[in-house]
Amino acid sequence: MLIEATTESRGRIFLATKTYEYLLKASGALIPLLGIWYLQEYQSPLLCSVEHTFHNFAVFAAILVGSFVAIVTWHCYRFSGEPFLRWLTLGFIGFTVIYAPHGLFTSISELHMALFLLYGPASRLVMALLLFIGLLSFGRGEDTQAERDNHTRWLRWAVFFFLIDIFIALVAETSLLKLVSWRIWMESGALVIAMVGVMIVLVRHRSSPLMMTYALSLALFAQSSIAFLLAKPWNHQWWYAHILFAIGFFFLSYGVVRAFHTTGAFSTVFSVEELMSRLRVEKNNTEGALHQLQAANAELAWMASTDSLTGANNRRHFLDEIEQELGRAKRNGLPVSLLALDIDHFKAVNDEYGHQAGDAVLMAFVEVIRETLRPYDVLGRVGGEEFMVLLPDTSHEAAAVLAERIRSRVESMIMPFDGTTLSVTVSIGVAEFGVDGDSQDAVFKAADTRLYQAKHEGRNRVIS
């Protein structure tokens, strides 16, 4: 109950903190509106600051930054093939090409105000439109390599942007200027497109950190358009609108740089929460794979050291066990004995009843021996029907007693098989390390000699 209550409380706190986080982000994104309101309410629109030199420098910096960010975005697109980045690149290029005349005509702004002013809203409208199209393509499949390498496409768009420059000049210097309020319509279009883009990001892509940066940029672009709509050329609101657009541009370029330095794509850069979630999943997967690997290694180790039919140690592992036990016995001065066992007339069982019967005998034989041995005694299968038992802390006499117990139990063993019963006997030779020799070979030879002596004397007996 306490754990459930704690979990429920943590869930409520998590929801509250998430709501607070979103409110902070929304408040931060909308703070520029206070500046717009303040300038509109408390600053005279006639209060102007005509700074041609500074304006030219600002436009030059915007073009320089726009060109740089366009190149970085293009490289991201070439790497990832993300359609969203293709449209983002076009948006940066379009803004740079269309905005450039705005700076060129600064010096004649008093004489040709329309020519000076229209390039600003035109560049923002084109950029907003291309960014919006890119937003609609977010998450779609990658462009092919041929599409990424298609330089003709970029050239056609560049020509299109230059044609827009020419069209704006025609509008400003001909009677087309009087048809509609071009500046109001273009700025309003950029405002609406940016606001719709913000809503789409918040509804569809709010879990992506770079897309939230994208939404913040669009929000700043929208507020700059509001400031431009309220402003008069060169007044404080007009300069403030430029600042808001520049901030939005810098945020957007930050997102591009983050993509370039990480995955090369907007869609595969994750938030901290999503990264932690993915890390937890991958950690669980890794731990599961590790457990499976450990189990597989344990099974392989068992298979490498065990006789697959009987479950007894195989010859190689049995010899390794002898080396370890002898080392321990020598350090502690303890006796170690060895039994050599061979099932009597085992070949006759195979010949008369078949190999399946022989396998059944071997398994039953090993089971009887295991039931007789102590937990730390070591049983090994060293041949077809030949076995050995290592007896730590056991003298020659005690080993002979145990061997006789094994012989007796095997003799009384009855195994039903295929409508008949099988029975076998065993011959056993006993040897002790140190008494019958100091090396493995010497003790093995002694145990084998006594085993064959038991066979020679009629089988079904222990020779010690």
GROMACS .gro file of C-alpha atoms in nm:
model
  464
    1MET     CA    1   0.000   0.000   0.000
    2LEU     CA    2   0.283   0.239   0.086
    3ILE     CA    3   0.455   0.170  -0.246
    4GLU     CA    4   0.128   0.226  -0.437
    5ALA     CA    5   0.069   0.556  -0.253
    6THR     CA    6   0.425   0.670  -0.321
    7THR     CA    7   0.391   0.583  -0.691
    8GLU     CA    8   0.059   0.767  -0.716
    9SER     CA    9   0.205   1.073  -0.539
   10ARG     CA   10   0.509   1.069  -0.767
   11GLY     CA   11   0.276   1.049  -1.069
   12ARG     CA   12   0.086   1.359  -0.955
   13ILE     CA   13   0.410   1.548  -0.893
   14PHE     CA   14   0.541   1.443  -1.235
   15LEU     CA   15   0.224   1.575  -1.402
   16ALA     CA   16   0.246   1.901  -1.209
   17THR     CA   17   0.613   1.955  -1.293
   18LYS     CA   18   0.550   1.875  -1.660
   19THR     CA   19   0.268   2.130  -1.667
   20TYR     CA   20   0.496   2.384  -1.499
   21GLU     CA   21   0.770   2.310  -1.752
   22TYR     CA   22   0.533   2.372  -2.045
   23LEU     CA   23   0.410   2.695  -1.884
   24LEU     CA   24   0.771   2.812  -1.846
   25LYS     CA   25   0.842   2.739  -2.210
   26ALA     CA   26   0.523   2.910  -2.326
   27SER     CA   27   0.594   3.214  -2.106
   28GLY     CA   28   0.950   3.237  -2.235
   29ALA     CA   29   0.835   3.214  -2.594
   30LEU     CA   30   0.568   3.486  -2.550
   31ILE     CA   31   0.771   3.734  -2.343
   32PRO     CA   32   0.859   3.936  -2.660
   33LEU     CA   33   0.490   4.030  -2.681
   34LEU     CA   34   0.541   4.243  -2.371
   35GLY     CA   35   0.809   4.439  -2.554
   36ILE     CA   36   0.580   4.487  -2.853
   37TRP     CA   37   0.301   4.605  -2.625
   38TYR     CA   38   0.530   4.839  -2.434
   39LEU     CA   39   0.671   5.006  -2.747
   40GLN     CA   40   0.327   5.038  -2.900
   41GLU     CA   41   0.172   5.178  -2.584
   42TYR     CA   42   0.445   5.402  -2.444
   43GLN     CA   43   0.675   5.492  -2.736
   44SER     CA   44   0.580   5.740  -3.000
   45PRO     CA   45   0.577   5.576  -3.346
   46LEU     CA   46   0.735   5.895  -3.474
   47LEU     CA   47   1.045   5.840  -3.263
   48CYS     CA   48   1.288   5.703  -3.522
   49SER     CA   49   1.653   5.606  -3.544
   50VAL     CA   50   1.774   5.621  -3.903
   51GLU     CA   51   2.105   5.434  -3.895
   52HIS     CA   52   2.200   5.335  -4.250
   53THR     CA   53   2.546   5.210  -4.160
   54PHE     CA   54   2.426   4.991  -3.877
   55HIS     CA   55   2.137   4.865  -4.087
   56ASN     CA   56   2.373   4.769  -4.370
   57PHE     CA   57   2.598   4.590  -4.122
   58ALA     CA   58   2.297   4.402  -3.974
   59VAL     CA   59   2.176   4.296  -4.318
   60PHE     CA   60   2.527   4.185  -4.416
   61ALA     CA   61   2.553   3.980  -4.095
   62ALA     CA   62   2.210   3.826  -4.160
   63ILE     CA   63   2.313   3.726  -4.513
   64LEU     CA   64   2.644   3.585  -4.389
   65VAL     CA   65   2.480   3.383  -4.110
   66GLY     CA   66   2.199   3.273  -4.342
   67SER     CA   67   2.449   3.148  -4.601
   68PHE     CA   68   2.652   2.963  -4.337
   69VAL     CA   69   2.345   2.797  -4.184
   70ALA     CA   70   2.217   2.705  -4.531
   71ILE     CA   71   2.546   2.525  -4.602
   72VAL     CA   72   2.537   2.340  -4.269
   73THR     CA   73   2.173   2.239  -4.324
   74TRP     CA   74   2.256   2.121  -4.675
   75HIS     CA   75   2.535   1.901  -4.538
   76CYS     CA   76   2.291   1.754  -4.283
   77TYR     CA   77   2.047   1.683  -4.565
   78ARG     CA   78   2.318   1.520  -4.779
   79PHE     CA   79   2.404   1.295  -4.484
   80SER     CA   80   2.055   1.200  -4.362
   81GLY     CA   81   1.835   1.253  -4.667
   82GLU     CA   82   1.563   1.394  -4.440
   83PRO     CA   83   1.308   1.584  -4.657
   84PHE     CA   84   1.248   1.826  -4.370
   85LEU     CA   85   1.611   1.939  -4.395
   86ARG     CA   86   1.580   1.984  -4.773
   87TRP     CA   87   1.299   2.233  -4.723
   88LEU     CA   88   1.482   2.394  -4.432
   89THR     CA   89   1.785   2.446  -4.657
   90LEU     CA   90   1.565   2.604  -4.922
   91GLY     CA   91   1.412   2.828  -4.657
   92PHE     CA   92   1.755   2.960  -4.554
   93ILE     CA   93   1.864   3.006  -4.916
   94GLY     CA   94   1.538   3.177  -5.010
   95PHE     CA   95   1.560   3.416  -4.717
   96THR     CA   96   1.925   3.502  -4.792
   97VAL     CA   97   1.872   3.566  -5.165
   98ILE     CA   98   1.549   3.765  -5.127
   99TYR     CA   99   1.662   3.962  -4.822
  100ALA     CA  100   1.991   4.081  -4.977
  101PRO     CA  101   1.839   4.373  -5.181
  102HIS     CA  102   1.689   4.508  -4.858
  103GLY     CA  103   2.041   4.605  -4.759
  104LEU     CA  104   2.146   4.718  -5.107
  105PHE     CA  105   1.864   4.974  -5.122
  106THR     CA  106   1.919   5.116  -4.771
  107SER     CA  107   2.092   5.429  -4.901
  108ILE     CA  108   1.795   5.519  -5.125
  109SER     CA  109   1.528   5.427  -4.874
  110GLU     CA  110   1.398   5.786  -4.848
  111LEU     CA  111   1.347   5.809  -5.224
  112HIS     CA  112   1.231   5.452  -5.288
  113MET     CA  113   1.070   5.344  -4.963
  114ALA     CA  114   0.863   5.064  -5.118
  115LEU     CA  115   1.168   4.921  -5.294
  116PHE     CA  116   1.352   4.928  -4.963
  117LEU     CA  117   1.071   4.783  -4.748
  118LEU     CA  118   0.912   4.503  -4.956
  119TYR     CA  119   1.213   4.272  -4.963
  120GLY     CA  120   1.190   4.220  -4.586
  121PRO     CA  121   0.834   4.081  -4.569
  122ALA     CA  122   0.886   3.895  -4.899
  123SER     CA  123   1.191   3.712  -4.760
  124ARG     CA  124   1.007   3.630  -4.436
  125LEU     CA  125   0.700   3.505  -4.625
  126VAL     CA  126   0.903   3.279  -4.854
  127MET     CA  127   1.104   3.143  -4.563
  128ALA     CA  128   0.791   3.081  -4.352
  129LEU     CA  129   0.623   2.903  -4.643
  130LEU     CA  130   0.920   2.675  -4.712
  131LEU     CA  131   0.963   2.598  -4.341
  132PHE     CA  132   0.593   2.511  -4.323
  133ILE     CA  133   0.620   2.271  -4.619
  134GLY     CA  134   0.922   2.116  -4.448
  135LEU     CA  135   0.719   2.074  -4.130
  136LEU     CA  136   0.453   1.884  -4.321
  137SER     CA  137   0.722   1.648  -4.457
  138PHE     CA  138   0.875   1.584  -4.114
  139GLY     CA  139   0.918   1.215  -4.040
  140ARG     CA  140   0.877   1.096  -4.399
  141GLY     CA  141   1.116   0.851  -4.563
  142GLU     CA  142   1.465   0.954  -4.665
  143ASP     CA  143   1.536   1.093  -5.010
  144THR     CA  144   1.739   0.868  -5.236
  145GLN     CA  145   2.107   0.938  -5.291
  146ALA     CA  146   2.030   1.049  -5.646
  147GLU     CA  147   1.782   1.306  -5.514
  148ARG     CA  148   2.038   1.435  -5.265
  149ASP     CA  149   2.300   1.474  -5.538
  150ASN     CA  150   2.063   1.650  -5.779
  151HIS     CA  151   2.232   1.992  -5.811
  152THR     CA  152   1.992   2.100  -6.085
  153ARG     CA  153   1.711   2.115  -5.830
  154TRP     CA  154   1.904   2.367  -5.616
  155LEU     CA  155   1.991   2.576  -5.920
  156ARG     CA  156   1.627   2.596  -6.025
  157TRP     CA  157   1.527   2.715  -5.679
  158ALA     CA  158   1.803   2.978  -5.679
  159VAL     CA  159   1.675   3.109  -6.014
  160PHE     CA  160   1.322   3.116  -5.869
  161PHE     CA  161   1.438   3.323  -5.573
  162PHE     CA  162   1.614   3.572  -5.805
  163LEU     CA  163   1.293   3.600  -6.007
  164ILE     CA  164   1.111   3.691  -5.686
  165ASP     CA  165   1.368   3.969  -5.633
  166ILE     CA  166   1.291   4.100  -5.980
  167PHE     CA  167   0.917   4.075  -5.924
  168ILE     CA  168   0.943   4.272  -5.597
  169ALA     CA  169   1.137   4.545  -5.781
  170LEU     CA  170   0.868   4.560  -6.050
  171VAL     CA  171   0.595   4.586  -5.788
  172ALA     CA  172   0.777   4.863  -5.601
  173GLU     CA  173   0.854   5.071  -5.908
  174THR     CA  174   0.533   5.030  -6.111
  175SER     CA  175   0.163   5.075  -6.072
  176LEU     CA  176   0.139   4.722  -5.930
  177LEU     CA  177   0.229   4.876  -5.595
  178LYS     CA  178  -0.117   5.034  -5.570
  179LEU     CA  179  -0.312   4.714  -5.635
  180VAL     CA  180  -0.287   4.582  -5.278
  181SER     CA  181  -0.102   4.662  -4.959
  182TRP     CA  182   0.183   4.426  -5.043
  183ARG     CA  183   0.376   4.474  -4.721
  184ILE     CA  184   0.069   4.410  -4.501
  185TRP     CA  185  -0.038   4.103  -4.697
  186MET     CA  186   0.307   3.944  -4.708
  187GLU     CA  187   0.377   4.010  -4.340
  188SER     CA  188   0.034   3.882  -4.243
  189GLY     CA  189   0.091   3.569  -4.450
  190ALA     CA  190   0.421   3.506  -4.276
  191LEU     CA  191   0.251   3.560  -3.939
  192VAL     CA  192  -0.033   3.313  -4.008
  193ILE     CA  193   0.197   3.046  -4.150
  194ALA     CA  194   0.433   3.072  -3.851
  195MET     CA  195   0.146   3.046  -3.600
  196VAL     CA  196  -0.003   2.742  -3.775
  197GLY     CA  197   0.345   2.585  -3.776
  198VAL     CA  198   0.378   2.637  -3.401
  199MET     CA  199   0.045   2.465  -3.339
  200ILE     CA  200   0.142   2.168  -3.559
  201VAL     CA  201   0.468   2.121  -3.371
  202LEU     CA  202   0.295   2.138  -3.033
  203VAL     CA  203   0.033   1.883  -3.138
  204ARG     CA  204   0.253   1.637  -3.329
  205HIS     CA  205   0.616   1.677  -3.232
  206ARG     CA  206   0.640   1.823  -2.882
  207SER     CA  207   0.851   1.527  -2.761
  208SER     CA  208   1.136   1.619  -2.997
  209PRO     CA  209   1.379   1.873  -2.844
  210LEU     CA  210   1.490   2.012  -3.181
  211MET     CA  211   1.132   2.046  -3.300
  212MET     CA  212   1.052   2.243  -2.984
  213THR     CA  213   1.344   2.468  -3.076
  214TYR     CA  214   1.187   2.490  -3.421
  215ALA     CA  215   0.853   2.587  -3.264
  216LEU     CA  216   1.025   2.855  -3.054
  217SER     CA  217   1.182   2.997  -3.369
  218LEU     CA  218   0.844   3.006  -3.544
  219ALA     CA  219   0.691   3.177  -3.241
  220LEU     CA  220   0.959   3.446  -3.254
  221PHE     CA  221   0.910   3.485  -3.631
  222ALA     CA  222   0.535   3.529  -3.573
  223GLN     CA  223   0.593   3.794  -3.305
  224SER     CA  224   0.844   3.974  -3.525
  225SER     CA  225   0.576   3.986  -3.797
  226ILE     CA  226   0.333   4.138  -3.545
  227ALA     CA  227   0.594   4.402  -3.459
  228PHE     CA  228   0.658   4.473  -3.830
  229LEU     CA  229   0.285   4.516  -3.891
  230LEU     CA  230   0.263   4.770  -3.609
  231ALA     CA  231   0.588   4.947  -3.687
  232LYS     CA  232   0.682   5.244  -3.901
  233PRO     CA  233   1.013   5.240  -4.093
  234TRP     CA  234   1.309   5.320  -3.866
  235ASN     CA  235   1.108   5.359  -3.544
  236HIS     CA  236   1.182   5.159  -3.231
  237GLN     CA  237   0.915   4.897  -3.299
  238TRP     CA  238   1.070   4.839  -3.643
  239TRP     CA  239   1.414   4.780  -3.494
  240TYR     CA  240   1.264   4.559  -3.225
  241ALA     CA  241   1.096   4.348  -3.494
  242HIS     CA  242   1.436   4.293  -3.656
  243ILE     CA  243   1.578   4.183  -3.322
  244LEU     CA  244   1.298   3.931  -3.266
  245PHE     CA  245   1.344   3.782  -3.612
  246ALA     CA  246   1.721   3.760  -3.559
  247ILE     CA  247   1.671   3.578  -3.227
  248GLY     CA  248   1.434   3.332  -3.391
  249PHE     CA  249   1.684   3.281  -3.671
  250PHE     CA  250   1.961   3.212  -3.420
  251PHE     CA  251   1.746   2.957  -3.234
  252LEU     CA  252   1.668   2.780  -3.561
  253SER     CA  253   2.035   2.778  -3.661
  254TYR     CA  254   2.118   2.635  -3.316
  255GLY     CA  255   1.886   2.343  -3.388
  256VAL     CA  256   2.061   2.283  -3.720
  257VAL     CA  257   2.404   2.289  -3.557
  258ARG     CA  258   2.286   2.046  -3.288
  259ALA     CA  259   2.162   1.811  -3.559
  260PHE     CA  260   2.493   1.843  -3.745
  261HIS     CA  261   2.696   1.757  -3.435
  262THR     CA  262   2.478   1.460  -3.334
  263THR     CA  263   2.274   1.248  -3.575
  264GLY     CA  264   2.259   1.473  -3.881
  265ALA     CA  265   1.878   1.479  -3.867
  266PHE     CA  266   1.609   1.658  -3.666
  267SER     CA  267   1.393   1.348  -3.624
  268THR     CA  268   1.660   1.137  -3.449
  269VAL     CA  269   1.776   1.384  -3.184
  270PHE     CA  270   1.598   1.290  -2.863
  271SER     CA  271   1.507   1.468  -2.543
  272VAL     CA  272   1.676   1.380  -2.215
  273GLU     CA  273   1.361   1.199  -2.097
  274GLU     CA  274   1.338   0.999  -2.419
  275LEU     CA  275   1.709   0.918  -2.408
  276MET     CA  276   1.677   0.795  -2.049
  277SER     CA  277   1.376   0.587  -2.148
  278ARG     CA  278   1.565   0.439  -2.442
  279LEU     CA  279   1.868   0.378  -2.221
  280ARG     CA  280   1.650   0.193  -1.970
  281VAL     CA  281   1.506  -0.024  -2.245
  282GLU     CA  282   1.850  -0.092  -2.391
  283LYS     CA  283   1.987  -0.163  -2.043
  284ASN     CA  284   1.712  -0.419  -1.984
  285ASN     CA  285   1.776  -0.570  -2.325
  286THR     CA  286   2.150  -0.581  -2.256
  287GLU     CA  287   2.100  -0.740  -1.914
  288GLY     CA  288   1.866  -0.997  -2.068
  289ALA     CA  289   2.119  -1.072  -2.341
  290LEU     CA  290   2.393  -1.095  -2.076
  291HIS     CA  291   2.191  -1.345  -1.873
  292GLN     CA  292   2.127  -1.548  -2.187
  293LEU     CA  293   2.497  -1.534  -2.273
  294GLN     CA  294   2.593  -1.641  -1.921
  295ALA     CA  295   2.344  -1.928  -1.937
  296ALA     CA  296   2.476  -2.027  -2.279
  297ASN     CA  297   2.834  -2.011  -2.151
  298ALA     CA  298   2.740  -2.220  -1.850
  299GLU     CA  299   2.573  -2.473  -2.077
  300LEU     CA  300   2.876  -2.478  -2.307
  301ALA     CA  301   3.105  -2.522  -2.007
  302TRP     CA  302   2.887  -2.808  -1.886
  303MET     CA  303   2.884  -2.966  -2.232
  304ALA     CA  304   3.262  -2.926  -2.259
  305SER     CA  305   3.321  -3.097  -1.923
  306THR     CA  306   3.042  -3.353  -1.913
  307ASP     CA  307   2.965  -3.681  -2.084
  308SER     CA  308   2.642  -3.610  -2.272
  309LEU     CA  309   2.492  -3.956  -2.217
  310THR     CA  310   2.553  -4.020  -1.849
  311GLY     CA  311   2.617  -3.672  -1.708
  312ALA     CA  312   2.947  -3.786  -1.555
  313ASN     CA  313   3.260  -3.576  -1.602
  314ASN     CA  314   3.436  -3.645  -1.930
  315ARG     CA  315   3.798  -3.762  -1.935
  316ARG     CA  316   3.953  -3.415  -1.985
  317HIS     CA  317   3.757  -3.251  -1.705
  318PHE     CA  318   3.814  -3.551  -1.474
  319LEU     CA  319   4.190  -3.515  -1.520
  320ASP     CA  320   4.165  -3.142  -1.442
  321GLU     CA  321   3.976  -3.224  -1.123
  322ILE     CA  322   4.249  -3.470  -1.022
  323GLU     CA  323   4.519  -3.204  -1.064
  324GLN     CA  324   4.330  -2.956  -0.845
  325GLU     CA  325   4.249  -3.213  -0.578
  326LEU     CA  326   4.605  -3.346  -0.564
  327GLY     CA  327   4.738  -2.993  -0.516
  328ARG     CA  328   4.499  -2.936  -0.227
  329ALA     CA  329   4.577  -3.275  -0.074
  330LYS     CA  330   4.954  -3.215  -0.088
  331ARG     CA  331   4.915  -2.875   0.081
  332ASN     CA  332   4.696  -3.018   0.358
  333GLY     CA  333   4.858  -3.362   0.389
  334LEU     CA  334   4.531  -3.548   0.321
  335PRO     CA  335   4.489  -3.886   0.152
  336VAL     CA  336   4.334  -3.920  -0.195
  337SER     CA  337   4.223  -4.251  -0.346
  338LEU     CA  338   4.118  -4.358  -0.694
  339LEU     CA  339   3.873  -4.625  -0.815
  340ALA     CA  340   3.894  -4.773  -1.164
  341LEU     CA  341   3.563  -4.936  -1.268
  342ASP     CA  342   3.467  -5.144  -1.571
  343ILE     CA  343   3.124  -5.294  -1.641
  344ASP     CA  344   3.156  -5.668  -1.689
  345HIS     CA  345   3.049  -5.818  -2.023
  346PHE     CA  346   2.919  -5.483  -2.144
  347LYS     CA  347   2.990  -5.571  -2.508
  348ALA     CA  348   2.761  -5.872  -2.475
  349VAL     CA  349   2.476  -5.643  -2.366
  350ASN     CA  350   2.524  -5.428  -2.676
  351ASP     CA  351   2.552  -5.730  -2.904
  352GLU     CA  352   2.246  -5.909  -2.765
  353TYR     CA  353   2.009  -5.622  -2.688
  354GLY     CA  354   2.145  -5.333  -2.898
  355HIS     CA  355   2.310  -5.002  -2.823
  356GLN     CA  356   1.995  -4.852  -2.674
  357ALA     CA  357   2.009  -5.118  -2.406
  358GLY     CA  358   2.376  -5.042  -2.354
  359ASP     CA  359   2.296  -4.671  -2.311
  360ALA     CA  360   2.028  -4.756  -2.055
  361VAL     CA  361   2.276  -4.968  -1.861
  362LEU     CA  362   2.535  -4.690  -1.860
  363MET     CA  363   2.286  -4.432  -1.731
  364ALA     CA  364   2.152  -4.663  -1.459
  365PHE     CA  365   2.509  -4.760  -1.363
  366VAL     CA  366   2.611  -4.392  -1.319
  367GLU     CA  367   2.295  -4.321  -1.120
  368VAL     CA  368   2.375  -4.604  -0.875
  369ILE     CA  369   2.731  -4.479  -0.830
  370ARG     CA  370   2.614  -4.120  -0.769
  371GLU     CA  371   2.374  -4.237  -0.501
  372THR     CA  372   2.664  -4.413  -0.329
  373LEU     CA  373   2.923  -4.135  -0.349
  374ARG     CA  374   2.962  -3.830  -0.130
  375PRO     CA  375   2.884  -3.482  -0.274
  376TYR     CA  376   3.251  -3.393  -0.316
  377ASP     CA  377   3.360  -3.722  -0.476
  378VAL     CA  378   3.430  -3.695  -0.851
  379LEU     CA  379   3.297  -3.943  -1.107
  380GLY     CA  380   3.440  -3.953  -1.458
  381ARG     CA  381   3.374  -4.157  -1.771
  382VAL     CA  382   3.714  -4.230  -1.922
  383GLY     CA  383   3.615  -4.487  -2.186
  384GLY     CA  384   3.315  -4.673  -2.332
  385GLU     CA  385   3.222  -4.870  -2.021
  386GLU     CA  386   3.522  -4.757  -1.814
  387PHE     CA  387   3.479  -4.512  -1.526
  388MET     CA  388   3.696  -4.367  -1.252
  389VAL     CA  389   3.608  -4.219  -0.914
  390LEU     CA  390   3.830  -3.969  -0.732
  391LEU     CA  391   3.785  -3.989  -0.354
  392PRO     CA  392   3.928  -3.687  -0.165
  393ASP     CA  393   4.015  -3.726   0.203
  394THR     CA  394   3.987  -4.104   0.167
  395SER     CA  395   4.245  -4.367   0.259
  396HIS     CA  396   4.309  -4.690   0.069
  397GLU     CA  397   4.107  -4.892   0.321
  398ALA     CA  398   3.806  -4.657   0.319
  399ALA     CA  399   3.814  -4.651  -0.061
  400ALA     CA  400   3.802  -5.032  -0.069
  401VAL     CA  401   3.494  -5.028   0.157
  402LEU     CA  402   3.321  -4.776  -0.072
  403ALA     CA  403   3.420  -4.977  -0.380
  404GLU     CA  404   3.264  -5.290  -0.232
  405ARG     CA  405   2.945  -5.097  -0.159
  406ILE     CA  406   2.932  -4.985  -0.522
  407ARG     CA  407   2.996  -5.339  -0.648
  408SER     CA  408   2.719  -5.477  -0.431
  409ARG     CA  409   2.464  -5.217  -0.539
  410VAL     CA  410   2.547  -5.264  -0.908
  411GLU     CA  411   2.512  -5.640  -0.872
  412SER     CA  412   2.163  -5.599  -0.724
  413MET     CA  413   2.060  -5.347  -0.991
  414ILE     CA  414   1.776  -5.474  -1.214
  415MET     CA  415   1.675  -5.269  -1.519
  416PRO     CA  416   1.357  -5.340  -1.717
  417PHE     CA  417   1.413  -5.293  -2.089
  418ASP     CA  418   1.187  -5.373  -2.384
  419GLY     CA  419   0.995  -5.650  -2.211
  420THR     CA  420   1.295  -5.805  -2.038
  421THR     CA  421   1.526  -5.723  -1.747
  422LEU     CA  422   1.893  -5.639  -1.763
  423SER     CA  423   2.155  -5.682  -1.495
  424VAL     CA  424   2.529  -5.629  -1.490
  425THR     CA  425   2.823  -5.650  -1.255
  426VAL     CA  426   3.132  -5.436  -1.217
  427SER     CA  427   3.501  -5.497  -1.153
  428ILE     CA  428   3.690  -5.235  -0.948
  429GLY     CA  429   4.056  -5.161  -0.884
  430VAL     CA  430   4.158  -4.939  -0.589
  431ALA     CA  431   4.474  -4.724  -0.554
  432GLU     CA  432   4.589  -4.441  -0.331
  433PHE     CA  433   4.807  -4.144  -0.420
  434GLY     CA  434   5.129  -4.152  -0.226
  435VAL     CA  435   5.095  -4.521  -0.140
  436ASP     CA  436   5.083  -4.656  -0.497
  437GLY     CA  437   5.281  -4.372  -0.650
  438ASP     CA  438   5.322  -3.995  -0.647
  439SER     CA  439   5.221  -3.922  -1.007
  440GLN     CA  440   4.891  -3.956  -1.188
  441ASP     CA  441   5.033  -4.208  -1.429
  442ALA     CA  442   5.165  -4.431  -1.149
  443VAL     CA  443   4.838  -4.431  -0.957
  444PHE     CA  444   4.633  -4.477  -1.275
  445LYS     CA  445   4.851  -4.774  -1.364
  446ALA     CA  446   4.811  -4.927  -1.018
  447ALA     CA  447   4.431  -4.889  -1.028
  448ASP     CA  448   4.413  -5.030  -1.383
  449THR     CA  449   4.637  -5.324  -1.290
  450ARG     CA  450   4.409  -5.415  -1.001
  451LEU     CA  451   4.103  -5.369  -1.222
  452TYR     CA  452   4.238  -5.616  -1.478
  453GLN     CA  453   4.335  -5.847  -1.193
  454ALA     CA  454   3.970  -5.841  -1.083
  455LYS     CA  455   3.868  -5.924  -1.439
  456HIS     CA  456   4.121  -6.207  -1.454
  457GLU     CA  457   4.003  -6.353  -1.124
  458GLY     CA  458   3.645  -6.386  -1.245
  459ARG     CA  459   3.501  -6.030  -1.249
  460ASN     CA  460   3.241  -5.880  -1.012
  461ARG     CA  461   3.497  -5.811  -0.742
  462VAL     CA  462   3.715  -5.540  -0.584
  463ILE     CA  463   4.094  -5.568  -0.580
  464SER     CA  464   4.266  -5.329  -0.342
   0.00000   0.00000   0.00000
